[in-house]
Amino acid sequence: MTAKTIIAPSLLASDFSALGEEVDAIIEAGADWVHLDVMDGHFVPNITFGPPVIAAIRDRTDKVFDCHLMIEPADPYLAAFAQAGADIITVHAEAATHLDRTLQAIADMGKKAGVALNPSTPATAIEYVLDRLDLILLMTVNPGFGGQAFIEPVVDKIAAVAAMIGDRPIDIEVDGGITPDTAAKVAAAGANVLVAGSSVFAGGPGAYADNISALRAAADNARG
Ligand code: DX5
Ligand code: ZN
């Protein structure tokens, strides 16, 4: 886990008709990573975009492309996301039949490996793959849509995961309903990477820097 709070705006809340400019704008506004929500209309009840769209915006920045795959199965598509420019490939535990094998495949492609857990999935789902993980993504909403309300009981799971990973260098990322208010709660519990869609993109490009700063300040204060 890094000492610094990492802010990862989710492009799901951006203007898709100007995706490249939106990437430029969030980087200019201080974003650390770019969070890419890939949905298949099967694992989650929504469809977004895939490798060609990610490849099309890859040259906009050298920042980390954080790919959150909400797809089932994921294995047949891992290479395509790696080639499109993903730096981190995160799969859902609920969508992986052979999670350990999937994580090895991501590592073999030279990419960082993450596992996402839905709000109802217990932390123990990742207990025996911890040493293969670079990142654990705890969903603080049910995946599929932006703009949903934060699910409070996940805060306890963040603390449980933080205790479980000990001193392993694993990032704890949260995703869904993150505002300055909830950022403080998740950061206090141990999260160091904050994904935010609605609260970053609210107000248009002129507001992005202030929106990102507000999230960062809330999290930094809470983490001491
Ligand atoms: C939800 C996605 C999130 C989403 C977050 O399935 O994984 O990344 O964009 O959106 P907000 O921040 O609006 O809850
Ligand atoms: Zn996401």
PDB file of C-alpha atoms and ligand atoms in Angstrom:
ATOM      1  CA  MET A   1       0.000   0.000   0.000  1.00  0.00           C
ATOM      2  CA  THR A   2       1.296   3.471  -0.805  1.00  0.00           C
ATOM      3  CA  ALA A   3       1.376   6.162   1.851  1.00  0.00           C
ATOM      4  CA  LYS A   4      -0.192   8.639  -0.535  1.00  0.00           C
ATOM      5  CA  THR A   5      -3.894   8.759  -1.333  1.00  0.00           C
ATOM      6  CA  ILE A   6      -4.482   7.850  -4.971  1.00  0.00           C
ATOM      7  CA  ILE A   7      -7.464   9.410  -6.738  1.00  0.00           C
ATOM      8  CA  ALA A   8      -8.756   7.390  -9.693  1.00  0.00           C
ATOM      9  CA  PRO A   9     -11.588   9.145 -11.554  1.00  0.00           C
ATOM     10  CA  SER A  10     -13.985   6.738 -13.260  1.00  0.00           C
ATOM     11  CA  LEU A  11     -14.524   7.702 -16.889  1.00  0.00           C
ATOM     12  CA  LEU A  12     -17.984   6.171 -16.625  1.00  0.00           C
ATOM     13  CA  ALA A  13     -19.200   9.593 -15.474  1.00  0.00           C
ATOM     14  CA  SER A  14     -17.369  11.515 -18.214  1.00  0.00           C
ATOM     15  CA  ASP A  15     -18.671  12.859 -21.515  1.00  0.00           C
ATOM     16  CA  PHE A  16     -18.191   9.858 -23.823  1.00  0.00           C
ATOM     17  CA  SER A  17     -18.465  12.111 -26.891  1.00  0.00           C
ATOM     18  CA  ALA A  18     -15.197  13.757 -25.824  1.00  0.00           C
ATOM     19  CA  LEU A  19     -13.407  10.921 -24.069  1.00  0.00           C
ATOM     20  CA  GLY A  20      -9.869  11.970 -24.991  1.00  0.00           C
ATOM     21  CA  GLU A  21     -10.410  15.532 -23.804  1.00  0.00           C
ATOM     22  CA  GLU A  22     -11.948  14.245 -20.593  1.00  0.00           C
ATOM     23  CA  VAL A  23      -8.819  12.181 -19.896  1.00  0.00           C
ATOM     24  CA  ASP A  24      -6.658  15.258 -20.514  1.00  0.00           C
ATOM     25  CA  ALA A  25      -8.872  17.310 -18.202  1.00  0.00           C
ATOM     26  CA  ILE A  26      -8.767  14.944 -15.226  1.00  0.00           C
ATOM     27  CA  ILE A  27      -4.994  14.521 -15.517  1.00  0.00           C
ATOM     28  CA  GLU A  28      -4.594  18.289 -15.671  1.00  0.00           C
ATOM     29  CA  ALA A  29      -6.851  18.504 -12.609  1.00  0.00           C
ATOM     30  CA  GLY A  30      -4.604  16.193 -10.573  1.00  0.00           C
ATOM     31  CA  ALA A  31      -5.919  12.666 -11.084  1.00  0.00           C
ATOM     32  CA  ASP A  32      -3.403   9.934 -10.224  1.00  0.00           C
ATOM     33  CA  TRP A  33      -4.892   6.996 -12.118  1.00  0.00           C
ATOM     34  CA  VAL A  34      -7.567   6.581 -14.802  1.00  0.00           C
ATOM     35  CA  HIS A  35     -10.282   4.082 -13.774  1.00  0.00           C
ATOM     36  CA  LEU A  36     -11.904   2.205 -16.651  1.00  0.00           C
ATOM     37  CA  ASP A  37     -15.189   0.407 -16.001  1.00  0.00           C
ATOM     38  CA  VAL A  38     -15.712  -2.458 -18.420  1.00  0.00           C
ATOM     39  CA  MET A  39     -19.213  -3.957 -18.283  1.00  0.00           C
ATOM     40  CA  ASP A  40     -20.636  -6.841 -20.283  1.00  0.00           C
ATOM     41  CA  GLY A  41     -24.397  -6.812 -19.767  1.00  0.00           C
ATOM     42  CA  HIS A  42     -24.091 -10.298 -18.260  1.00  0.00           C
ATOM     43  CA  PHE A  43     -22.085 -10.124 -15.027  1.00  0.00           C
ATOM     44  CA  VAL A  44     -23.562  -6.657 -14.478  1.00  0.00           C
ATOM     45  CA  PRO A  45     -26.775  -5.175 -15.901  1.00  0.00           C
ATOM     46  CA  ASN A  46     -25.062  -2.560 -18.071  1.00  0.00           C
ATOM     47  CA  ILE A  47     -22.712  -2.406 -21.064  1.00  0.00           C
ATOM     48  CA  THR A  48     -19.893   0.106 -21.482  1.00  0.00           C
ATOM     49  CA  PHE A  49     -16.743  -0.299 -23.573  1.00  0.00           C
ATOM     50  CA  GLY A  50     -13.872  -2.668 -24.261  1.00  0.00           C
ATOM     51  CA  PRO A  51     -10.262  -2.845 -25.441  1.00  0.00           C
ATOM     52  CA  PRO A  52     -10.556  -0.685 -28.614  1.00  0.00           C
ATOM     53  CA  VAL A  53     -11.841   2.293 -26.643  1.00  0.00           C
ATOM     54  CA  ILE A  54      -9.109   1.881 -24.034  1.00  0.00           C
ATOM     55  CA  ALA A  55      -6.477   1.647 -26.777  1.00  0.00           C
ATOM     56  CA  ALA A  56      -7.856   4.811 -28.370  1.00  0.00           C
ATOM     57  CA  ILE A  57      -7.216   6.912 -25.244  1.00  0.00           C
ATOM     58  CA  ARG A  58      -4.014   5.183 -24.103  1.00  0.00           C
ATOM     59  CA  ASP A  59      -1.712   7.767 -25.686  1.00  0.00           C
ATOM     60  CA  ARG A  60      -3.339  10.646 -23.791  1.00  0.00           C
ATOM     61  CA  THR A  61      -1.296  10.040 -20.643  1.00  0.00           C
ATOM     62  CA  ASP A  62       1.372   7.932 -18.992  1.00  0.00           C
ATOM     63  CA  LYS A  63      -0.744   7.639 -15.827  1.00  0.00           C
ATOM     64  CA  VAL A  64      -1.829   4.225 -14.626  1.00  0.00           C
ATOM     65  CA  PHE A  65      -4.771   2.742 -16.521  1.00  0.00           C
ATOM     66  CA  ASP A  66      -6.764   0.900 -13.865  1.00  0.00           C
ATOM     67  CA  CYS A  67      -9.081  -1.551 -15.649  1.00  0.00           C
ATOM     68  CA  HIS A  68     -12.026  -2.832 -13.634  1.00  0.00           C
ATOM     69  CA  LEU A  69     -13.440  -5.798 -15.513  1.00  0.00           C
ATOM     70  CA  MET A  70     -17.082  -6.473 -14.698  1.00  0.00           C
ATOM     71  CA  ILE A  71     -17.229  -9.295 -17.206  1.00  0.00           C
ATOM     72  CA  GLU A  72     -17.818 -13.037 -17.004  1.00  0.00           C
ATOM     73  CA  PRO A  73     -15.815 -14.865 -18.157  1.00  0.00           C
ATOM     74  CA  ALA A  74     -12.742 -12.625 -18.013  1.00  0.00           C
ATOM     75  CA  ASP A  75      -9.982 -15.073 -18.962  1.00  0.00           C
ATOM     76  CA  PRO A  76     -10.571 -15.008 -22.755  1.00  0.00           C
ATOM     77  CA  TYR A  77     -10.196 -11.206 -22.807  1.00  0.00           C
ATOM     78  CA  LEU A  78      -7.238 -10.595 -20.490  1.00  0.00           C
ATOM     79  CA  ALA A  79      -4.698 -10.447 -23.303  1.00  0.00           C
ATOM     80  CA  ALA A  80      -6.792  -7.935 -25.220  1.00  0.00           C
ATOM     81  CA  PHE A  81      -6.937  -5.606 -22.211  1.00  0.00           C
ATOM     82  CA  ALA A  82      -3.212  -6.025 -21.629  1.00  0.00           C
ATOM     83  CA  GLN A  83      -2.515  -5.139 -25.261  1.00  0.00           C
ATOM     84  CA  ALA A  84      -4.892  -2.180 -25.118  1.00  0.00           C
ATOM     85  CA  GLY A  85      -2.716  -0.612 -22.448  1.00  0.00           C
ATOM     86  CA  ALA A  86      -4.074  -1.661 -19.077  1.00  0.00           C
ATOM     87  CA  ASP A  87      -1.545  -1.344 -16.251  1.00  0.00           C
ATOM     88  CA  ILE A  88      -3.747  -2.966 -13.617  1.00  0.00           C
ATOM     89  CA  ILE A  89      -6.294  -5.634 -14.531  1.00  0.00           C
ATOM     90  CA  THR A  90      -8.902  -6.293 -11.858  1.00  0.00           C
ATOM     91  CA  VAL A  91     -11.334  -9.188 -12.095  1.00  0.00           C
ATOM     92  CA  HIS A  92     -14.310  -9.923  -9.874  1.00  0.00           C
ATOM     93  CA  ALA A  93     -13.968 -12.872  -7.508  1.00  0.00           C
ATOM     94  CA  GLU A  94     -17.635 -13.703  -8.181  1.00  0.00           C
ATOM     95  CA  ALA A  95     -16.942 -13.982 -11.920  1.00  0.00           C
ATOM     96  CA  ALA A  96     -13.820 -16.160 -11.680  1.00  0.00           C
ATOM     97  CA  THR A  97     -14.146 -19.931 -11.438  1.00  0.00           C
ATOM     98  CA  HIS A  98     -10.393 -20.412 -11.139  1.00  0.00           C
ATOM     99  CA  LEU A  99      -9.318 -17.139  -9.554  1.00  0.00           C
ATOM    100  CA  ASP A 100      -5.784 -18.252  -8.753  1.00  0.00           C
ATOM    101  CA  ARG A 101      -5.201 -19.211 -12.384  1.00  0.00           C
ATOM    102  CA  THR A 102      -6.643 -15.919 -13.626  1.00  0.00           C
ATOM    103  CA  LEU A 103      -4.311 -13.951 -11.362  1.00  0.00           C
ATOM    104  CA  GLN A 104      -1.312 -15.911 -12.595  1.00  0.00           C
ATOM    105  CA  ALA A 105      -2.340 -15.183 -16.182  1.00  0.00           C
ATOM    106  CA  ILE A 106      -2.466 -11.436 -15.496  1.00  0.00           C
ATOM    107  CA  ALA A 107       0.970 -11.520 -13.862  1.00  0.00           C
ATOM    108  CA  ASP A 108       2.369 -13.549 -16.752  1.00  0.00           C
ATOM    109  CA  MET A 109       1.299 -10.707 -19.072  1.00  0.00           C
ATOM    110  CA  GLY A 110       3.421  -8.321 -17.026  1.00  0.00           C
ATOM    111  CA  LYS A 111       0.424  -6.513 -15.558  1.00  0.00           C
ATOM    112  CA  LYS A 112      -0.593  -5.802 -11.995  1.00  0.00           C
ATOM    113  CA  ALA A 113      -3.383  -8.044 -10.736  1.00  0.00           C
ATOM    114  CA  GLY A 114      -6.428  -7.000  -8.752  1.00  0.00           C
ATOM    115  CA  VAL A 115      -9.495  -8.710  -7.360  1.00  0.00           C
ATOM    116  CA  ALA A 116     -12.810  -6.920  -6.833  1.00  0.00           C
ATOM    117  CA  LEU A 117     -15.371  -7.987  -4.238  1.00  0.00           C
ATOM    118  CA  ASN A 118     -19.041  -7.065  -4.412  1.00  0.00           C
ATOM    119  CA  PRO A 119     -20.537  -5.571  -1.239  1.00  0.00           C
ATOM    120  CA  SER A 120     -21.981  -8.925  -0.156  1.00  0.00           C
ATOM    121  CA  THR A 121     -18.840 -10.972  -0.844  1.00  0.00           C
ATOM    122  CA  PRO A 122     -16.825 -11.780   2.283  1.00  0.00           C
ATOM    123  CA  ALA A 123     -13.193 -10.770   2.626  1.00  0.00           C
ATOM    124  CA  THR A 124     -12.275 -14.440   3.017  1.00  0.00           C
ATOM    125  CA  ALA A 125     -12.832 -14.904  -0.754  1.00  0.00           C
ATOM    126  CA  ILE A 126      -9.278 -13.616  -1.282  1.00  0.00           C
ATOM    127  CA  GLU A 127      -7.596 -15.157   1.746  1.00  0.00           C
ATOM    128  CA  TYR A 128      -5.644 -17.756  -0.220  1.00  0.00           C
ATOM    129  CA  VAL A 129      -4.622 -15.579  -3.170  1.00  0.00           C
ATOM    130  CA  LEU A 130      -3.210 -12.632  -1.226  1.00  0.00           C
ATOM    131  CA  ASP A 131       0.348 -13.233  -2.368  1.00  0.00           C
ATOM    132  CA  ARG A 132      -0.744 -12.948  -6.004  1.00  0.00           C
ATOM    133  CA  LEU A 133      -2.424  -9.571  -5.526  1.00  0.00           C
ATOM    134  CA  ASP A 134      -1.305  -6.029  -6.209  1.00  0.00           C
ATOM    135  CA  LEU A 135      -4.722  -4.535  -5.479  1.00  0.00           C
ATOM    136  CA  ILE A 136      -7.988  -5.375  -3.737  1.00  0.00           C
ATOM    137  CA  LEU A 137     -11.036  -3.469  -4.935  1.00  0.00           C
ATOM    138  CA  LEU A 138     -13.877  -3.309  -2.443  1.00  0.00           C
ATOM    139  CA  MET A 139     -17.110  -2.301  -4.127  1.00  0.00           C
ATOM    140  CA  THR A 140     -19.032   0.205  -2.044  1.00  0.00           C
ATOM    141  CA  VAL A 141     -22.029  -0.075  -4.387  1.00  0.00           C
ATOM    142  CA  ASN A 142     -23.379  -2.989  -6.388  1.00  0.00           C
ATOM    143  CA  PRO A 143     -21.485  -2.773  -9.677  1.00  0.00           C
ATOM    144  CA  GLY A 144     -23.189  -1.672 -12.866  1.00  0.00           C
ATOM    145  CA  PHE A 145     -23.938   2.021 -12.594  1.00  0.00           C
ATOM    146  CA  GLY A 146     -22.517   5.312 -11.435  1.00  0.00           C
ATOM    147  CA  GLY A 147     -24.314   7.620  -9.068  1.00  0.00           C
ATOM    148  CA  GLN A 148     -25.502   5.044  -6.521  1.00  0.00           C
ATOM    149  CA  ALA A 149     -25.561   5.397  -2.750  1.00  0.00           C
ATOM    150  CA  PHE A 150     -22.565   4.252  -0.680  1.00  0.00           C
ATOM    151  CA  ILE A 151     -23.123   0.951   1.150  1.00  0.00           C
ATOM    152  CA  GLU A 152     -22.002   1.581   4.720  1.00  0.00           C
ATOM    153  CA  PRO A 153     -21.270  -1.975   5.994  1.00  0.00           C
ATOM    154  CA  VAL A 154     -18.370  -2.231   3.540  1.00  0.00           C
ATOM    155  CA  VAL A 155     -16.393   0.093   5.834  1.00  0.00           C
ATOM    156  CA  ASP A 156     -15.973  -2.798   8.292  1.00  0.00           C
ATOM    157  CA  LYS A 157     -14.795  -5.034   5.438  1.00  0.00           C
ATOM    158  CA  ILE A 158     -12.101  -2.486   4.501  1.00  0.00           C
ATOM    159  CA  ALA A 159     -10.718  -2.725   8.026  1.00  0.00           C
ATOM    160  CA  ALA A 160     -10.853  -6.522   7.917  1.00  0.00           C
ATOM    161  CA  VAL A 161      -8.992  -6.606   4.603  1.00  0.00           C
ATOM    162  CA  ALA A 162      -6.393  -4.133   5.854  1.00  0.00           C
ATOM    163  CA  ALA A 163      -5.738  -6.409   8.841  1.00  0.00           C
ATOM    164  CA  MET A 164      -5.627  -9.491   6.607  1.00  0.00           C
ATOM    165  CA  ILE A 165      -3.012  -8.112   4.205  1.00  0.00           C
ATOM    166  CA  GLY A 166      -0.687  -6.978   6.982  1.00  0.00           C
ATOM    167  CA  ASP A 167       2.506  -5.550   5.548  1.00  0.00           C
ATOM    168  CA  ARG A 168       2.036  -6.944   2.039  1.00  0.00           C
ATOM    169  CA  PRO A 169       2.364  -4.201  -0.621  1.00  0.00           C
ATOM    170  CA  ILE A 170      -1.277  -4.388  -1.737  1.00  0.00           C
ATOM    171  CA  ASP A 171      -3.385  -1.337  -2.552  1.00  0.00           C
ATOM    172  CA  ILE A 172      -6.891  -1.186  -1.065  1.00  0.00           C
ATOM    173  CA  GLU A 173      -9.223   0.500  -3.527  1.00  0.00           C
ATOM    174  CA  VAL A 174     -12.854   1.479  -3.030  1.00  0.00           C
ATOM    175  CA  ASP A 175     -15.376   2.161  -5.765  1.00  0.00           C
ATOM    176  CA  GLY A 176     -18.897   3.569  -5.634  1.00  0.00           C
ATOM    177  CA  GLY A 177     -20.557   6.492  -3.920  1.00  0.00           C
ATOM    178  CA  ILE A 178     -17.253   8.118  -2.964  1.00  0.00           C
ATOM    179  CA  THR A 179     -17.661  11.764  -1.912  1.00  0.00           C
ATOM    180  CA  PRO A 180     -15.525  13.808   0.503  1.00  0.00           C
ATOM    181  CA  ASP A 181     -17.751  12.508   3.310  1.00  0.00           C
ATOM    182  CA  THR A 182     -17.437   8.822   2.456  1.00  0.00           C
ATOM    183  CA  ALA A 183     -13.780   9.280   1.402  1.00  0.00           C
ATOM    184  CA  ALA A 184     -12.961  10.124   5.003  1.00  0.00           C
ATOM    185  CA  LYS A 185     -14.683   6.972   6.275  1.00  0.00           C
ATOM    186  CA  VAL A 186     -13.011   4.589   3.840  1.00  0.00           C
ATOM    187  CA  ALA A 187      -9.596   6.177   4.278  1.00  0.00           C
ATOM    188  CA  ALA A 188      -9.852   5.941   8.052  1.00  0.00           C
ATOM    189  CA  ALA A 189     -10.656   2.235   7.654  1.00  0.00           C
ATOM    190  CA  GLY A 190      -7.568   1.633   5.486  1.00  0.00           C
ATOM    191  CA  ALA A 191      -8.380   2.368   1.835  1.00  0.00           C
ATOM    192  CA  ASN A 192      -5.668   4.216  -0.100  1.00  0.00           C
ATOM    193  CA  VAL A 193      -7.102   4.286  -3.648  1.00  0.00           C
ATOM    194  CA  LEU A 194     -10.374   6.107  -4.212  1.00  0.00           C
ATOM    195  CA  VAL A 195     -12.387   5.630  -7.389  1.00  0.00           C
ATOM    196  CA  ALA A 196     -14.912   8.379  -7.996  1.00  0.00           C
ATOM    197  CA  GLY A 197     -17.161   9.083 -10.953  1.00  0.00           C
ATOM    198  CA  SER A 198     -20.010  11.424 -10.101  1.00  0.00           C
ATOM    199  CA  SER A 199     -18.132  13.416  -7.493  1.00  0.00           C
ATOM    200  CA  VAL A 200     -15.186  14.115  -9.823  1.00  0.00           C
ATOM    201  CA  PHE A 201     -17.113  14.928 -13.009  1.00  0.00           C
ATOM    202  CA  ALA A 202     -19.837  17.039 -11.361  1.00  0.00           C
ATOM    203  CA  GLY A 203     -19.840  20.586 -12.669  1.00  0.00           C
ATOM    204  CA  GLY A 204     -17.790  19.978 -15.817  1.00  0.00           C
ATOM    205  CA  PRO A 205     -14.067  20.421 -16.521  1.00  0.00           C
ATOM    206  CA  GLY A 206     -13.775  23.710 -14.656  1.00  0.00           C
ATOM    207  CA  ALA A 207     -14.701  21.939 -11.423  1.00  0.00           C
ATOM    208  CA  TYR A 208     -12.521  18.819 -11.720  1.00  0.00           C
ATOM    209  CA  ALA A 209      -9.478  20.183  -9.860  1.00  0.00           C
ATOM    210  CA  ASP A 210     -11.535  21.332  -6.888  1.00  0.00           C
ATOM    211  CA  ASN A 211     -13.492  18.077  -6.857  1.00  0.00           C
ATOM    212  CA  ILE A 212     -10.319  15.986  -6.830  1.00  0.00           C
ATOM    213  CA  SER A 213      -8.690  18.195  -4.192  1.00  0.00           C
ATOM    214  CA  ALA A 214     -11.719  17.846  -1.915  1.00  0.00           C
ATOM    215  CA  LEU A 215     -11.559  14.044  -2.088  1.00  0.00           C
ATOM    216  CA  ARG A 216      -7.824  13.998  -1.510  1.00  0.00           C
ATOM    217  CA  ALA A 217      -7.980  16.391   1.430  1.00  0.00           C
ATOM    218  CA  ALA A 218     -10.770  14.433   3.126  1.00  0.00           C
ATOM    219  CA  ALA A 219      -8.902  11.144   2.724  1.00  0.00           C
ATOM    220  CA  ASP A 220      -5.498  12.530   3.721  1.00  0.00           C
ATOM    221  CA  ASN A 221      -6.950  14.071   6.892  1.00  0.00           C
ATOM    222  CA  ALA A 222      -8.686  10.844   7.836  1.00  0.00           C
ATOM    223  CA  ARG A 223      -5.560   8.757   7.266  1.00  0.00           C
ATOM    224  CA  GLY A 224      -3.503  11.132   9.405  1.00  0.00           C
TER     225      GLY A 224
HETATM  226  C1  DX5 B   1     -19.728   0.969 -10.765  1.00  0.00           C
HETATM  227  C2  DX5 B   1     -18.352   1.379 -11.244  1.00  0.00           C
HETATM  228  C3  DX5 B   1     -17.857   2.616 -10.629  1.00  0.00           C
HETATM  229  C4  DX5 B   1     -18.685   3.836 -10.890  1.00  0.00           C
HETATM  230  C5  DX5 B   1     -18.577   4.735  -9.689  1.00  0.00           C
HETATM  231  O1  DX5 B   1     -20.020  -0.297 -11.216  1.00  0.00           O
HETATM  232  O2  DX5 B   1     -17.420   0.348 -10.948  1.00  0.00           O
HETATM  233  O3  DX5 B   1     -16.485   2.848 -10.974  1.00  0.00           O
HETATM  234  O4  DX5 B   1     -18.297   4.538 -12.017  1.00  0.00           O
HETATM  235  O5  DX5 B   1     -19.435   5.815  -9.874  1.00  0.00           O
HETATM  236  P1  DX5 B   1     -19.814   6.794  -8.703  1.00  0.00           P
HETATM  237  O6  DX5 B   1     -18.549   7.406  -8.187  1.00  0.00           O
HETATM  238  O7  DX5 B   1     -20.701   7.773  -9.374  1.00  0.00           O
HETATM  239  O8  DX5 B   1     -20.519   5.987  -7.641  1.00  0.00           O
HETATM  240 ZN    ZN B   2     -15.174   0.671 -11.182  1.00  0.00          ZN
END
